[in-house]
Short mmCIF file of C-alpha atoms in Angstrom, two decimals:
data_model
loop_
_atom_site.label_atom_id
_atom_site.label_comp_id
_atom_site.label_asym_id
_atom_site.label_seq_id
_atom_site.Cartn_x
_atom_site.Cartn_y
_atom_site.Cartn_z
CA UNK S 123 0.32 97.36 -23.88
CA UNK S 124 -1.47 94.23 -24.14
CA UNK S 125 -3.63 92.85 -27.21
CA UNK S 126 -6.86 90.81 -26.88
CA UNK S 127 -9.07 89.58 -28.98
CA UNK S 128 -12.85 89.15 -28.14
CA UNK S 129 -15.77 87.40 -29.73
CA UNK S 130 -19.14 88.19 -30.00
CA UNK S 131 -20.80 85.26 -29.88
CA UNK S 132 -24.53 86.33 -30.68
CA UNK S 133 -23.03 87.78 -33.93
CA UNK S 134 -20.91 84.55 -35.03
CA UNK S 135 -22.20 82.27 -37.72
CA UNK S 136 -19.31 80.24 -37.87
CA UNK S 137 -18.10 80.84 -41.24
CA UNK S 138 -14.57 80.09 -40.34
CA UNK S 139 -12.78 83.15 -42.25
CA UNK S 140 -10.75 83.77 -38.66
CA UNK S 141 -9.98 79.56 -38.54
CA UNK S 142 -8.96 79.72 -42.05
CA UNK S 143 -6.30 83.18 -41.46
CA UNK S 144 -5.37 82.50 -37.84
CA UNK S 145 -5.71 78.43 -36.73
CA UNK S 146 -3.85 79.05 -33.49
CA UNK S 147 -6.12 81.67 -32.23
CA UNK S 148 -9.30 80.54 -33.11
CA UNK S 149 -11.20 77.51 -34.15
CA UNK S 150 -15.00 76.60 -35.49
CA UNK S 151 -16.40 74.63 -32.78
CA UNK S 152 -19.35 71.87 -33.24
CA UNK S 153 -21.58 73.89 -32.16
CA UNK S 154 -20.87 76.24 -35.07
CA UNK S 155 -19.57 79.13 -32.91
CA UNK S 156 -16.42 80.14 -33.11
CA UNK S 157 -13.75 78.95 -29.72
CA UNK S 158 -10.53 81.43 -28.84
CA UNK S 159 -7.87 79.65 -28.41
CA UNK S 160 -6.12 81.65 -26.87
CA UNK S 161 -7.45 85.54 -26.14
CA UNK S 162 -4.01 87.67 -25.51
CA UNK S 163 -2.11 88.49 -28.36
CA UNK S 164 1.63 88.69 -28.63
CA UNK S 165 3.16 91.16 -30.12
CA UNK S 166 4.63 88.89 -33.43
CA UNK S 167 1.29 87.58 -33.80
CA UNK S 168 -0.55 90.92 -34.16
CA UNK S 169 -0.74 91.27 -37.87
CA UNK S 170 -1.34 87.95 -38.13
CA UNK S 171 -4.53 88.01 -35.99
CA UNK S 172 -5.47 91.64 -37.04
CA UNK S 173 -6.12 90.25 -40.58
CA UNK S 174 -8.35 87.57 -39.38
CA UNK S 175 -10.37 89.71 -37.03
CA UNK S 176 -10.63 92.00 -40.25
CA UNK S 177 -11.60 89.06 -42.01
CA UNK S 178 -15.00 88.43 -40.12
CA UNK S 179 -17.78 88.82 -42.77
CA UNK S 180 -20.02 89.58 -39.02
CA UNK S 181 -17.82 92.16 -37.26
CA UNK S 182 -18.09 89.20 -34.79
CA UNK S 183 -14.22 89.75 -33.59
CA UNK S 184 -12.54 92.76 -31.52
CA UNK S 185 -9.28 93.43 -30.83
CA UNK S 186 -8.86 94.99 -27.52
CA UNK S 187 -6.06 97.08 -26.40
CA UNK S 188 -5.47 97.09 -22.32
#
């Protein structure tokens, strides 16, 4: 099973909570929206990037299971 995370752009305010758990995944760009750097999710990474998807003060981020 694959893991991917998703972001909801017209919900982001770029408060940076996912930049500040999970740098390698995601980033605040200058435009203030959040950037995914990279969108699948390996398997050691998942708690990791579970925490900062639960750590969106928006519900801007999804983790997707395909």
């Amino acid at each position: 099973m694959t893991i991917k995370v998703t972001a909801d752009l017209h919900k982001c305010e770029g408060i940076g909570m996912c930049e500040t758990q999970a740098d390698d995944f995601f980033r605040v760009g200058d435009d203030g929206f959040v950037e995914l750097l990279s969108s699948e999710v390996p398997d050691g990474e998942r708690s990791y990037v579970r925490a900062a998807v639960e750590s969106c003060p928006v519900s801007a981020l999804r983790l997707v299971e395909s």
